[in-house]
PDB file of C-alpha atoms in Angstrom:
ATOM      1  CA  ARG A 272       0.000   0.000   0.000  1.00 83.00           C
ATOM      2  CA  ASP A 273       2.760   2.450   0.920  1.00 89.00           C
ATOM      3  CA  GLN A 274       4.551   1.808  -2.365  1.00 92.00           C
ATOM      4  CA  GLN A 275       1.403   2.671  -4.297  1.00 93.00           C
ATOM      5  CA  LEU A 276       0.969   5.857  -2.260  1.00 93.00           C
ATOM      6  CA  MET A 277       4.604   6.821  -2.817  1.00 93.00           C
ATOM      7  CA  ASN A 278       4.192   6.351  -6.575  1.00 93.00           C
ATOM      8  CA  VAL A 279       1.190   8.695  -6.587  1.00 93.00           C
ATOM      9  CA  LEU A 280       3.024  11.204  -4.362  1.00 92.00           C
ATOM     10  CA  ASP A 281       6.077  11.126  -6.617  1.00 91.00           C
ATOM     11  CA  GLU A 282       3.964  11.724  -9.714  1.00 92.00           C
ATOM     12  CA  GLN A 283       2.107  14.614  -8.088  1.00 91.00           C
ATOM     13  CA  TYR A 284       5.278  16.111  -6.576  1.00 90.00           C
ATOM     14  CA  THR A 285       6.812  16.191 -10.046  1.00 89.00           C
ATOM     15  CA  LYS A 286       3.838  18.240 -11.279  1.00 90.00           C
ATOM     16  CA  ARG A 287       3.492  20.461  -8.195  1.00 88.00           C
ATOM     17  CA  PRO A 288       6.670  20.548  -6.082  1.00 86.00           C
ATOM     18  CA  PHE A 289       5.359  23.545  -4.127  1.00 84.00           C
ATOM     19  CA  TRP A 290       2.522  21.506  -2.595  1.00 87.00           C
ATOM     20  CA  GLY A 291       2.903  20.675   1.057  1.00 86.00           C
ATOM     21  CA  VAL A 292       1.552  17.881   3.205  1.00 90.00           C
ATOM     22  CA  ARG A 293      -1.984  19.293   3.376  1.00 90.00           C
ATOM     23  CA  ASN A 294      -2.413  19.549  -0.384  1.00 91.00           C
ATOM     24  CA  MET A 295      -0.861  16.136  -0.957  1.00 92.00           C
ATOM     25  CA  THR A 296      -3.157  14.599   1.663  1.00 93.00           C
ATOM     26  CA  ALA A 297      -6.222  16.234   0.104  1.00 94.00           C
ATOM     27  CA  TYR A 298      -5.141  15.016  -3.327  1.00 94.00           C
ATOM     28  CA  LEU A 299      -4.703  11.441  -2.132  1.00 95.00           C
ATOM     29  CA  ARG A 300      -8.081  11.508  -0.393  1.00 95.00           C
ATOM     30  CA  SER A 301      -9.733  12.814  -3.565  1.00 95.00           C
ATOM     31  CA  ARG A 302      -8.263   9.824  -5.385  1.00 93.00           C
ATOM     32  CA  GLY A 303      -9.817   7.411  -2.867  1.00 93.00           C
ATOM     33  CA  HIS A 304      -6.818   6.823  -0.594  1.00 93.00           C
ATOM     34  CA  PHE A 305      -7.735   7.152   3.069  1.00 93.00           C
ATOM     35  CA  VAL A 306      -4.580   8.514   4.678  1.00 94.00           C
ATOM     36  CA  GLY A 307      -3.757  11.031   7.359  1.00 93.00           C
ATOM     37  CA  LYS A 308      -1.403  13.973   7.089  1.00 91.00           C
ATOM     38  CA  ASP A 309       1.110  12.391   9.446  1.00 91.00           C
ATOM     39  CA  HIS A 310       1.417   9.318   7.230  1.00 93.00           C
ATOM     40  CA  VAL A 311       1.779  11.479   4.130  1.00 92.00           C
ATOM     41  CA  ARG A 312       4.492  13.509   5.896  1.00 91.00           C
ATOM     42  CA  THR A 313       6.300  10.286   6.817  1.00 91.00           C
ATOM     43  CA  LEU A 314       6.150   8.996   3.248  1.00 92.00           C
ATOM     44  CA  LEU A 315       7.391  12.301   1.806  1.00 90.00           C
ATOM     45  CA  ARG A 316      10.315  12.305   4.222  1.00 89.00           C
ATOM     46  CA  LYS A 317      11.085   8.675   3.410  1.00 90.00           C
ATOM     47  CA  MET A 318      11.186   9.649  -0.266  1.00 88.00           C
ATOM     48  CA  GLY A 319      13.387  12.662   0.483  1.00 85.00           C
ATOM     49  CA  LEU A 320      10.665  15.073  -0.629  1.00 78.00           C
ATOM     50  CA  GLY A 321       9.755  16.661   2.687  1.00 65.00           C
ATOM     51  CA  ILE A 322       9.332  20.424   2.616  1.00 58.00           C
ATOM     52  CA  THR A 323      12.336  22.219   4.061  1.00 52.00           C
ATOM     53  CA  GLY A 324      12.325  25.308   6.219  1.00 52.00           C
ATOM     54  CA  SER A 325      13.786  27.474   3.471  1.00 51.00           C
ATOM     55  CA  ALA A 326      11.175  26.255   0.971  1.00 55.00           C
ATOM     56  CA  LEU A 327       8.452  27.156   3.438  1.00 55.00           C
ATOM     57  CA  GLU A 328       9.989  30.596   3.955  1.00 55.00           C
ATOM     58  CA  MET A 329      10.242  31.117   0.203  1.00 55.00           C
ATOM     59  CA  ARG A 330       6.598  30.201  -0.251  1.00 59.00           C
ATOM     60  CA  LYS A 331       5.508  32.699   2.391  1.00 58.00           C
ATOM     61  CA  GLY A 332       7.971  35.406   1.296  1.00 57.00           C
ATOM     62  CA  LEU A 333       9.653  35.609   4.671  1.00 53.00           C
ATOM     63  CA  THR A 334      13.179  36.739   5.288  1.00 52.00           C
ATOM     64  CA  ILE A 335      15.892  34.180   5.695  1.00 49.00           C
ATOM     65  CA  SER A 336      19.319  34.651   7.123  1.00 52.00           C
ATOM     66  CA  ARG A 337      22.493  33.513   5.458  1.00 53.00           C
ATOM     67  CA  GLY A 338      25.276  34.154   7.862  1.00 46.00           C
ATOM     68  CA  GLU A 339      25.055  37.800   8.838  1.00 44.00           C
ATOM     69  CA  ASP A 340      23.178  38.893   5.702  1.00 47.00           C
ATOM     70  CA  LYS A 341      19.412  39.083   5.714  1.00 47.00           C
ATOM     71  CA  MET A 342      17.515  39.384   2.520  1.00 50.00           C
ATOM     72  CA  SER A 343      13.981  39.203   1.315  1.00 50.00           C
ATOM     73  CA  ILE A 344      13.213  36.379  -1.073  1.00 49.00           C
ATOM     74  CA  TRP A 345      10.791  38.555  -3.001  1.00 48.00           C
ATOM     75  CA  GLN A 346      13.404  41.289  -3.386  1.00 51.00           C
ATOM     76  CA  ASP A 347      15.776  38.732  -4.916  1.00 52.00           C
ATOM     77  CA  LEU A 348      13.135  37.600  -7.349  1.00 51.00           C
ATOM     78  CA  THR A 349      12.386  41.123  -8.513  1.00 51.00           C
ATOM     79  CA  ASP A 350      16.088  41.946  -8.925  1.00 55.00           C
ATOM     80  CA  CYS A 351      16.468  39.158 -11.535  1.00 54.00           C
ATOM     81  CA  ASN A 352      15.090  41.396 -14.293  1.00 49.00           C
TER      82      ASN A 352
END
């Protein structure tokens, strides 16, 4: 069962890598898999696809610190022009 879930998670993660545990859980439930968010989180971590702190910060547009420098993710994205 877990292998089947991991295959579906891998396929969906490839399409939407910005989705977190909640979206992945909702997607699996919509496909008829009855799983909880904790199990989905465990499977994503086992697959090496767990959301990292920096990815979460990037999604929310928060500031991150790199050494002594602090920068806004959104400012970096707008400076790419």
